[in-house]
PDB file of C-alpha atoms in Angstrom:
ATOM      1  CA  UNK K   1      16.315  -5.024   7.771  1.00 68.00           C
ATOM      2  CA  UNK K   2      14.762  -7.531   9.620  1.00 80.00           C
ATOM      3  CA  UNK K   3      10.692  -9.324   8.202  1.00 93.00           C
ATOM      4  CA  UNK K   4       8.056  -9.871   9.680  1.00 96.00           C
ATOM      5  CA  UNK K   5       8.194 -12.353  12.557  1.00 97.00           C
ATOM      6  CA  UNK K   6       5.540 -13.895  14.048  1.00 97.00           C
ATOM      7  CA  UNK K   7       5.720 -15.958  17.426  1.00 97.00           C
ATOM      8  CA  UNK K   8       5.287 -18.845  18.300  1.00 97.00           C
ATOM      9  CA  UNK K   9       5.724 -20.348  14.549  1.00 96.00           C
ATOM     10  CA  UNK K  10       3.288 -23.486  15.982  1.00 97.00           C
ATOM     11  CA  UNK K  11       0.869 -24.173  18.425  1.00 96.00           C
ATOM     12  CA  UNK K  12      -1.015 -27.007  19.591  1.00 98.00           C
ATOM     13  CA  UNK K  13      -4.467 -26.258  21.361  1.00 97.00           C
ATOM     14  CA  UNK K  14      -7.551 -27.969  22.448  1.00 97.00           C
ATOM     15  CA  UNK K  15     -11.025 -27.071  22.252  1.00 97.00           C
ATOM     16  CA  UNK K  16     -12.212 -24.187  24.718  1.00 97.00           C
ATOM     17  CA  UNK K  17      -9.104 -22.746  25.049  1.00 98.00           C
ATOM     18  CA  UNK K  18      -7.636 -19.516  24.341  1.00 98.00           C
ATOM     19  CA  UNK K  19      -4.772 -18.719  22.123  1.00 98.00           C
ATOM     20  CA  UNK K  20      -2.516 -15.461  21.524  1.00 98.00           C
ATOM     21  CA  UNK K  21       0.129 -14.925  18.580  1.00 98.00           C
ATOM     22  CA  UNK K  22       2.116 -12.296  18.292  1.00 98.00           C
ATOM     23  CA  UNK K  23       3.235  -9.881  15.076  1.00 98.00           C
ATOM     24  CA  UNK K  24       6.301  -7.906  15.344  1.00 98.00           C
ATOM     25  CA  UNK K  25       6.408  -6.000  12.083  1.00 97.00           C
ATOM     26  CA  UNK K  26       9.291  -4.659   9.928  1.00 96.00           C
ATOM     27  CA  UNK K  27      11.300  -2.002  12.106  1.00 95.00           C
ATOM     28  CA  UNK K  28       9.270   1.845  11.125  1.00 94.00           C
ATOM     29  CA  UNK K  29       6.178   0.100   9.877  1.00 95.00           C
ATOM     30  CA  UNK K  30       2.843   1.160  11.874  1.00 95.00           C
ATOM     31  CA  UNK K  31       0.406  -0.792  10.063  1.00 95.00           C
ATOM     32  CA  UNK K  32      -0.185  -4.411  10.959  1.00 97.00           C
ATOM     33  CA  UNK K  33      -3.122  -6.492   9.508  1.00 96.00           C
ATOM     34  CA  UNK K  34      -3.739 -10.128  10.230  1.00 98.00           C
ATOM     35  CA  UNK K  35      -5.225 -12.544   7.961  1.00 97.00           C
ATOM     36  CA  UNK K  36      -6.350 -16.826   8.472  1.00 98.00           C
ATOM     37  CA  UNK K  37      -5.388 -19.298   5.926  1.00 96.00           C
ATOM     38  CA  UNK K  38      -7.765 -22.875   5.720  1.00 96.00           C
ATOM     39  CA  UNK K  39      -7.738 -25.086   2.838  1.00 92.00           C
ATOM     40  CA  UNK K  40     -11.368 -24.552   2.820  1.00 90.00           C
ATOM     41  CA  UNK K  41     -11.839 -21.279   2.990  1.00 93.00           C
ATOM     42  CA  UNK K  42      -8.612 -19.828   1.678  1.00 94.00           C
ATOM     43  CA  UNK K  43      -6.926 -16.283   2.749  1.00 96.00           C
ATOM     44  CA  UNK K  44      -9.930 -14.312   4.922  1.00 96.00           C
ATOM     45  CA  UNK K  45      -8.991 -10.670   5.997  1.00 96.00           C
ATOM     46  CA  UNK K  46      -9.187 -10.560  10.078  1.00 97.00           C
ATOM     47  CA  UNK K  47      -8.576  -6.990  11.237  1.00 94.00           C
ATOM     48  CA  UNK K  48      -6.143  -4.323  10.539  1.00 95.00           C
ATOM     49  CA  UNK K  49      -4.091  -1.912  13.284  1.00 95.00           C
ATOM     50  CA  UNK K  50      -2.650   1.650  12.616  1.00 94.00           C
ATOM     51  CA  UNK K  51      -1.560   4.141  15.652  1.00 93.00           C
ATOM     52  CA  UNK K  52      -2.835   1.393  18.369  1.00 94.00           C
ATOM     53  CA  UNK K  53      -6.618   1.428  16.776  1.00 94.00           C
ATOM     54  CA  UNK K  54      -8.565  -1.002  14.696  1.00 94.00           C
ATOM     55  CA  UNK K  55      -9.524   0.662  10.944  1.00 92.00           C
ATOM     56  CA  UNK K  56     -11.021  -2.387   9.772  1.00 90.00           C
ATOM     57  CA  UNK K  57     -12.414  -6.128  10.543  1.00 93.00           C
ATOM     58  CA  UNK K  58     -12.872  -8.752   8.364  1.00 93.00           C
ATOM     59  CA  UNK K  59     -16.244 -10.951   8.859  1.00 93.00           C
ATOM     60  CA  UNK K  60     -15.281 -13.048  11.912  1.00 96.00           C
ATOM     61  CA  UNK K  61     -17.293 -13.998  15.086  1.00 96.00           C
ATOM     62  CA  UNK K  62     -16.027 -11.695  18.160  1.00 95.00           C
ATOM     63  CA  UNK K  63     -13.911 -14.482  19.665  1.00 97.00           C
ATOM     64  CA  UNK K  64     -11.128 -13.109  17.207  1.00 97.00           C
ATOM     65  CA  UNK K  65      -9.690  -9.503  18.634  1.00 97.00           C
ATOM     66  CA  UNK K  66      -6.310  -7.983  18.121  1.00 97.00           C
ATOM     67  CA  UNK K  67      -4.802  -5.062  19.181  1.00 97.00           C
ATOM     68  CA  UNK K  68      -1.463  -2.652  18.757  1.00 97.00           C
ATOM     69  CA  UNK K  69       0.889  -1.939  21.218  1.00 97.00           C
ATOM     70  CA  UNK K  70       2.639   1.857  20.933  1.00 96.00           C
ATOM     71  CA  UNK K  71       5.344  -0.224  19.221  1.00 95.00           C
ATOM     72  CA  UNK K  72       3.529  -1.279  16.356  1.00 96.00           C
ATOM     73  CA  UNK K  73       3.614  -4.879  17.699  1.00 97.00           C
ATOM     74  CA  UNK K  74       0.093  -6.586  17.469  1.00 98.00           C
ATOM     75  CA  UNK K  75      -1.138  -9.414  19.008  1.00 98.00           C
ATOM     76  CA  UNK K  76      -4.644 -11.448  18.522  1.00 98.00           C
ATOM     77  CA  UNK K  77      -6.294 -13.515  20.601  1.00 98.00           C
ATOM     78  CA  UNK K  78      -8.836 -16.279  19.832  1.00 98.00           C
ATOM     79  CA  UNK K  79     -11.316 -17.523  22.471  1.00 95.00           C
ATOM     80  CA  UNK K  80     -13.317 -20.506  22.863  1.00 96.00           C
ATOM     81  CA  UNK K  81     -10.908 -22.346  20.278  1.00 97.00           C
ATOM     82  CA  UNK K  82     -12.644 -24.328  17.581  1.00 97.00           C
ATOM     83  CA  UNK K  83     -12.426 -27.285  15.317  1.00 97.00           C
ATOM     84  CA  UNK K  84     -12.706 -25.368  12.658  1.00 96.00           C
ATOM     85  CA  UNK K  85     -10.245 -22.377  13.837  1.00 97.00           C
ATOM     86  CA  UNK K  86      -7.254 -24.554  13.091  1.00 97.00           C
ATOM     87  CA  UNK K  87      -5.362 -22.288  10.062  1.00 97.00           C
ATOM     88  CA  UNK K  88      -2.337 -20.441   9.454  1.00 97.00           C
ATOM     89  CA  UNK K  89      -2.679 -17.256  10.452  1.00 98.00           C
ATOM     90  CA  UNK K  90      -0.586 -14.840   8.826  1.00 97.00           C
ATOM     91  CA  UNK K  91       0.361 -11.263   9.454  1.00 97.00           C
ATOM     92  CA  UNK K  92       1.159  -8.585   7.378  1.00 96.00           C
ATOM     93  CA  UNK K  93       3.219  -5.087   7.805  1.00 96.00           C
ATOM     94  CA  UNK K  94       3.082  -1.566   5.683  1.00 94.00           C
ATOM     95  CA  UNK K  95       4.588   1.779   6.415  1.00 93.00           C
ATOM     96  CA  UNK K  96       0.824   3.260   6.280  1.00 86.00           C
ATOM     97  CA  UNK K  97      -2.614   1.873   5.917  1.00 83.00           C
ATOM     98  CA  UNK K  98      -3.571   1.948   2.196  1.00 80.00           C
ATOM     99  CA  UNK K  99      -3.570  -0.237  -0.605  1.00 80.00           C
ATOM    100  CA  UNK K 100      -0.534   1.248  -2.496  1.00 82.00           C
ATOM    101  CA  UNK K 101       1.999   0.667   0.355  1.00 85.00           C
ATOM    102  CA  UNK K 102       3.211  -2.471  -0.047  1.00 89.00           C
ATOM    103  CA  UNK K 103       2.382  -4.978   2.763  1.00 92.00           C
ATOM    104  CA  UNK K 104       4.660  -7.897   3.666  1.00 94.00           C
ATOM    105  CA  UNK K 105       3.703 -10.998   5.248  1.00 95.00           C
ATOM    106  CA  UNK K 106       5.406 -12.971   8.170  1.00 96.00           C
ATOM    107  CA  UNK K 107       5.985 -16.940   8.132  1.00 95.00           C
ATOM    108  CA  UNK K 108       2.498 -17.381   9.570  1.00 96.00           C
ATOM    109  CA  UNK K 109       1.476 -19.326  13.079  1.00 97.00           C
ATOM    110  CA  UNK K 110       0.462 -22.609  12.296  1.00 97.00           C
ATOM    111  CA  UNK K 111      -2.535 -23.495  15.117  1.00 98.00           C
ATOM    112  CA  UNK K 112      -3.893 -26.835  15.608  1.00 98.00           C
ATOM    113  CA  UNK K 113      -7.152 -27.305  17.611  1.00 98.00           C
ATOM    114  CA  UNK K 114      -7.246 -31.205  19.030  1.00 97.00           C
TER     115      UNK K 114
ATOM    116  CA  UNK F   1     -18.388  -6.085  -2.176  1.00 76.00           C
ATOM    117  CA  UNK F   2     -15.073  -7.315  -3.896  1.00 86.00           C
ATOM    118  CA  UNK F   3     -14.527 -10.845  -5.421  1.00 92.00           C
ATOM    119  CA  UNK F   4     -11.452 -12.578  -6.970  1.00 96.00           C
ATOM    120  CA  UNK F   5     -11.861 -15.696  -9.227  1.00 97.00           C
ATOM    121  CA  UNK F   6      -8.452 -17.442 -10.026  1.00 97.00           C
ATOM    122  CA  UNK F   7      -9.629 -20.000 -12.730  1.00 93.00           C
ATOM    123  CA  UNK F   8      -7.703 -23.090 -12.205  1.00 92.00           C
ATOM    124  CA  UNK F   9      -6.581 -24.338  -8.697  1.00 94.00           C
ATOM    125  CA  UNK F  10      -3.773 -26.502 -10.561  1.00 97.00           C
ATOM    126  CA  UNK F  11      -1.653 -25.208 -13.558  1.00 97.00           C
ATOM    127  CA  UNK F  12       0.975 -27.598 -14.631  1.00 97.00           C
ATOM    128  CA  UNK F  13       3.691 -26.454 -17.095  1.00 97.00           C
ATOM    129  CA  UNK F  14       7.047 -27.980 -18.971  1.00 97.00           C
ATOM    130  CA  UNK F  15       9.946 -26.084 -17.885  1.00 97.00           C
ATOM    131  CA  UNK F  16      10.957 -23.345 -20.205  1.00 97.00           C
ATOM    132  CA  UNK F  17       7.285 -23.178 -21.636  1.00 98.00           C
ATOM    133  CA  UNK F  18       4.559 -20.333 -20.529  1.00 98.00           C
ATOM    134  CA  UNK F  19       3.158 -19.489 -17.412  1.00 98.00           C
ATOM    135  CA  UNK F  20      -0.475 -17.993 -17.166  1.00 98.00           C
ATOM    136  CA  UNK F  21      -2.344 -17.567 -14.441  1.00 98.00           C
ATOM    137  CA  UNK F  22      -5.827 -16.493 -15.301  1.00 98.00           C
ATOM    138  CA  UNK F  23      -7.257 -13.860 -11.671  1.00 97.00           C
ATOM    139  CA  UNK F  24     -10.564 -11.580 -12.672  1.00 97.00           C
ATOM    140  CA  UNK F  25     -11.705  -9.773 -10.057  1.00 95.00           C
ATOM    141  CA  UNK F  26     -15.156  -7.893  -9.510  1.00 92.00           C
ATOM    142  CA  UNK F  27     -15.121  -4.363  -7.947  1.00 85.00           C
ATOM    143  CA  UNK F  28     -17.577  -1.027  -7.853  1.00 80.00           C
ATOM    144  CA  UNK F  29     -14.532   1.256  -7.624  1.00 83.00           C
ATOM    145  CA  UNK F  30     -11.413   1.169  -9.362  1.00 85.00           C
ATOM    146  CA  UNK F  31      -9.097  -1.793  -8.261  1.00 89.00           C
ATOM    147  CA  UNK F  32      -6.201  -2.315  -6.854  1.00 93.00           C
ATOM    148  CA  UNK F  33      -4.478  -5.353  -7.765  1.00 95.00           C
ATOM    149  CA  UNK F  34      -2.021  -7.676  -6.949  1.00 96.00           C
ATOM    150  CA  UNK F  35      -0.107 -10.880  -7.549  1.00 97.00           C
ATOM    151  CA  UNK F  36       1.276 -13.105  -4.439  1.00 97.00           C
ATOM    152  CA  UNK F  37       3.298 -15.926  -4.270  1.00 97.00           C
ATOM    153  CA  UNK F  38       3.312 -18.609  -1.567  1.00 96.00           C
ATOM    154  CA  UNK F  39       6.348 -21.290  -0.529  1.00 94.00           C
ATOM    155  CA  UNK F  40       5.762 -24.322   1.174  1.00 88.00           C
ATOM    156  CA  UNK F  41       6.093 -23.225   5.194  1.00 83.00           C
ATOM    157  CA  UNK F  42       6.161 -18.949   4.109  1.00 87.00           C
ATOM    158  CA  UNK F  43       4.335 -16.137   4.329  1.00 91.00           C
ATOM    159  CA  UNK F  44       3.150 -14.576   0.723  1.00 95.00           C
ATOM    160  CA  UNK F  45       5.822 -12.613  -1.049  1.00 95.00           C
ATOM    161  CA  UNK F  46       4.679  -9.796  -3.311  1.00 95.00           C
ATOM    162  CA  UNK F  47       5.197 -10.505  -7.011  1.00 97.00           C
ATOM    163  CA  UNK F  48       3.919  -7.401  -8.494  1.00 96.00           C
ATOM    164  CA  UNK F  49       0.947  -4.691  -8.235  1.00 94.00           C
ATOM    165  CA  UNK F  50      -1.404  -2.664 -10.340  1.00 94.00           C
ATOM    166  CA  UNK F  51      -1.958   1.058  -8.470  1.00 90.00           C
ATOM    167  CA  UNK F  52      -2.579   3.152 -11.318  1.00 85.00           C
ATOM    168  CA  UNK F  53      -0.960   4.191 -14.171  1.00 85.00           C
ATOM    169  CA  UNK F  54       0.857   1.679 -17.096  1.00 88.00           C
ATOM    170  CA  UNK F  55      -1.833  -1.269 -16.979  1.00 90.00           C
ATOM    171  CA  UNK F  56       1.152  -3.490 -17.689  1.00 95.00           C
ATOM    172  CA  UNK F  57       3.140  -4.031 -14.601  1.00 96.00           C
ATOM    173  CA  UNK F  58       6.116  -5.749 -14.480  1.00 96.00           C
ATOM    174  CA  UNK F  59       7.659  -7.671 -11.006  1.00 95.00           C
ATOM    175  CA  UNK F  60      10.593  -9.900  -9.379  1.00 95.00           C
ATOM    176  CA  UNK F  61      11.661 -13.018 -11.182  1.00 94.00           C
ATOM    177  CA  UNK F  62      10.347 -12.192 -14.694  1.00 96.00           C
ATOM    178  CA  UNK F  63       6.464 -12.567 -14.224  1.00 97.00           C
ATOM    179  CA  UNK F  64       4.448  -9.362 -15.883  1.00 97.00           C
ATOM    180  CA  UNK F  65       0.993  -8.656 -15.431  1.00 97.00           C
ATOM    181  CA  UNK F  66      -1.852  -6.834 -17.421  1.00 95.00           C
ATOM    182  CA  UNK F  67      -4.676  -4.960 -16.040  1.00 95.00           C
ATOM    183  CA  UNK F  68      -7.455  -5.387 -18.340  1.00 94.00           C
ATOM    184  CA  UNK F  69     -10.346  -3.238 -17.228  1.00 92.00           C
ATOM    185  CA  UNK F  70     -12.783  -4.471 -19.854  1.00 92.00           C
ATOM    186  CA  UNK F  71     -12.061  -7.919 -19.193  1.00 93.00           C
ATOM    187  CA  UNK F  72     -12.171  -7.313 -15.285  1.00 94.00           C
ATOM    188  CA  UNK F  73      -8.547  -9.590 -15.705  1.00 96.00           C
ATOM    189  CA  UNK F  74      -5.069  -9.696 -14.238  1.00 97.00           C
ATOM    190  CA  UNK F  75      -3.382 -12.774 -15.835  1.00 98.00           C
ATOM    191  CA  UNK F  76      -0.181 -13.437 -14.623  1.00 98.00           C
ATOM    192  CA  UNK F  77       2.408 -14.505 -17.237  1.00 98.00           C
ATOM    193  CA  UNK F  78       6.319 -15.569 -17.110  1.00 98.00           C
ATOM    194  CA  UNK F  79       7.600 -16.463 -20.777  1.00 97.00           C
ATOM    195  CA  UNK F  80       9.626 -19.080 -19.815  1.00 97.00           C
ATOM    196  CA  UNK F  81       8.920 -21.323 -16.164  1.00 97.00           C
ATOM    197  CA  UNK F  82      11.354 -22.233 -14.274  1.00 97.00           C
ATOM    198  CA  UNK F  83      11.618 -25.418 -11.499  1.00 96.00           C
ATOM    199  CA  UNK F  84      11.795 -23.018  -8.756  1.00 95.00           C
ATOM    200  CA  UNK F  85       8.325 -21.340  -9.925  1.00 97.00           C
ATOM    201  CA  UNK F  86       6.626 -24.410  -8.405  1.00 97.00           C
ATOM    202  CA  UNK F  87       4.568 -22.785  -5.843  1.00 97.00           C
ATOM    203  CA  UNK F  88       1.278 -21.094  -5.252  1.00 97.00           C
ATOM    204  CA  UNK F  89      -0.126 -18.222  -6.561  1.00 98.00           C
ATOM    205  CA  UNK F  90      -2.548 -15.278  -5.385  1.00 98.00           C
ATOM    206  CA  UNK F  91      -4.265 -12.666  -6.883  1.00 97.00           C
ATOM    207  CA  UNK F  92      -5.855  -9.954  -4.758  1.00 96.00           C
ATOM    208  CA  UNK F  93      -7.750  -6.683  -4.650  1.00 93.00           C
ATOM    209  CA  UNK F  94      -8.292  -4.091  -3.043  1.00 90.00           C
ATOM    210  CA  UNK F  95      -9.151  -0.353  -3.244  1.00 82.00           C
ATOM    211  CA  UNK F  96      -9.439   3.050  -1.456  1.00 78.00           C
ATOM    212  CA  UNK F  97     -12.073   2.531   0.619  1.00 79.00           C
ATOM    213  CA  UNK F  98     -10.650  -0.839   2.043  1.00 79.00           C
ATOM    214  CA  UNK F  99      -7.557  -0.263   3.469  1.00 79.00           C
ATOM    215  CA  UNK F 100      -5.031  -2.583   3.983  1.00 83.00           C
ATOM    216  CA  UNK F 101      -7.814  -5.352   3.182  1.00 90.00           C
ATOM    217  CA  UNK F 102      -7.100  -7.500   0.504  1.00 93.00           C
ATOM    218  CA  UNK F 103      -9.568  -9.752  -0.803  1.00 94.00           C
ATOM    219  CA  UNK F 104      -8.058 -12.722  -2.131  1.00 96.00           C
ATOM    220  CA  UNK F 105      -8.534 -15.294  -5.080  1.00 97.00           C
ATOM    221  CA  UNK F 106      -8.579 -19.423  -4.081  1.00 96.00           C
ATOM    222  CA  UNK F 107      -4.946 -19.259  -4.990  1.00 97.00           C
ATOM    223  CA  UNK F 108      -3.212 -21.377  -8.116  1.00 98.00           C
ATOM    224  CA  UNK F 109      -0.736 -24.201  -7.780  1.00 97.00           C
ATOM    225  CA  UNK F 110       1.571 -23.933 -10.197  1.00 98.00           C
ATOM    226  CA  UNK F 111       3.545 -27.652 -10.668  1.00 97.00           C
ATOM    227  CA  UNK F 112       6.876 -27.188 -13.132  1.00 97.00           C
ATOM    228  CA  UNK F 113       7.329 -30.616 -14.670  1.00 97.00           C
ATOM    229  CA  UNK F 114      11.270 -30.848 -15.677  1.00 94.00           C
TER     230      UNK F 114
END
């Protein structure tokens, strides 16, 4: 059965811009979540997706949305790219929402804001 | 609110000796915990996870776990480290009212000196 795979893998941006990475999660899972990596700040919960509807957002200005297509694929877009909004940004996949259901990660989209 | 503390950012060990990674986490409602592990270029892979139930929880590639409510701890420990161990470890909670959110520790770098 095929991961998590997240597209593209890298991205190069400039300030002002507007980014969108995609999540395609494990084949029957409908619960996607999406998380940013920094050095500085470590691993910081974004937003998680079950049946096409948001159940949860981490603390984040509202330049970072997401959604779920009918397919379980999710996508989130950034707006007004930052400095400081360069990360890995990882998402994760679960048969259900709910902490015992295991959630696996994808390789992570590396963005780099010039 | 939930909190993880990984004490230690950098563990170094001898090959063959122990592994302990020290995680103590601060929740209002029972925890869920878990243990992550992060390559160089990957996504987290899950080590092993606390639900409920035996408080010592066993995972992949020989690393245990204790749940320790008293001591608000999860130490991770492998008897005997091995080269490919080098990596970088989380620990994370969660609980019923959060989700899929995990709130994650500052992560450990385990170096395995031959």
């Amino acid at each position: 059965k095929a991961g998590v795979t997240q597209t593209p893998r890298y991205l190069i941006k400039t300030r002002g811009q507007q980014v969108t990475l995609s999540c395609s999660p494990i084949s029957g899972h409908r619960s996607v979540s999406w998380y940013q990596q920094t050095p500085g700040q470590g691993l910081q919960f974004l937003f998680e997706y079950f049946s096409e509807t948001q159940r949860n957002k981490g603390n984040f200005p509202g330049r970072f949305s997401g959604r779920q297509f009918s397919n379980s694929r999710s996508e989130m877009n950034v707006s007004t790219l930052e400095l400081g909004d360069s990360a890995l940004y990882l998402c994760a996949s679960s048969l259900d929402p709910g902490p015992t259901d295991t959630q696996y990660f994808g390789p992570g989209t590396r963005l780099t804001v010039l | 609110a939930q909190s993880v503390t990984q004490l230690g950012s950098h563990v170094s060990v001898s090959e063959g000796a122990l592994v302990l990674l020290r995680c103590n986490y601060s929740s209002s409602v029972p925890p869920y915990l878990f243990w992550y592990v992060q390559y160089p270029n990957q996504g987290l892979q899950l080590l092993l996870k606390y639900t409920t139930g035996a408080t010592l929880v066993k995972g992949i590639n020989g690393f245990e776990a204790e749940f320790k409510k008293s001591e608000t701890s999860f130490h991770l420990t492998k008897p005997s480290a091995h080269m490919s161990d080098a990596a970088e470890y989380f620990c994370a909670v969660s609980d019923n009212n959060a989700g899929n959110m995990l709130t994650f520790g500052g992560g450990t770098r385990l170096m395995v000196k031959p």
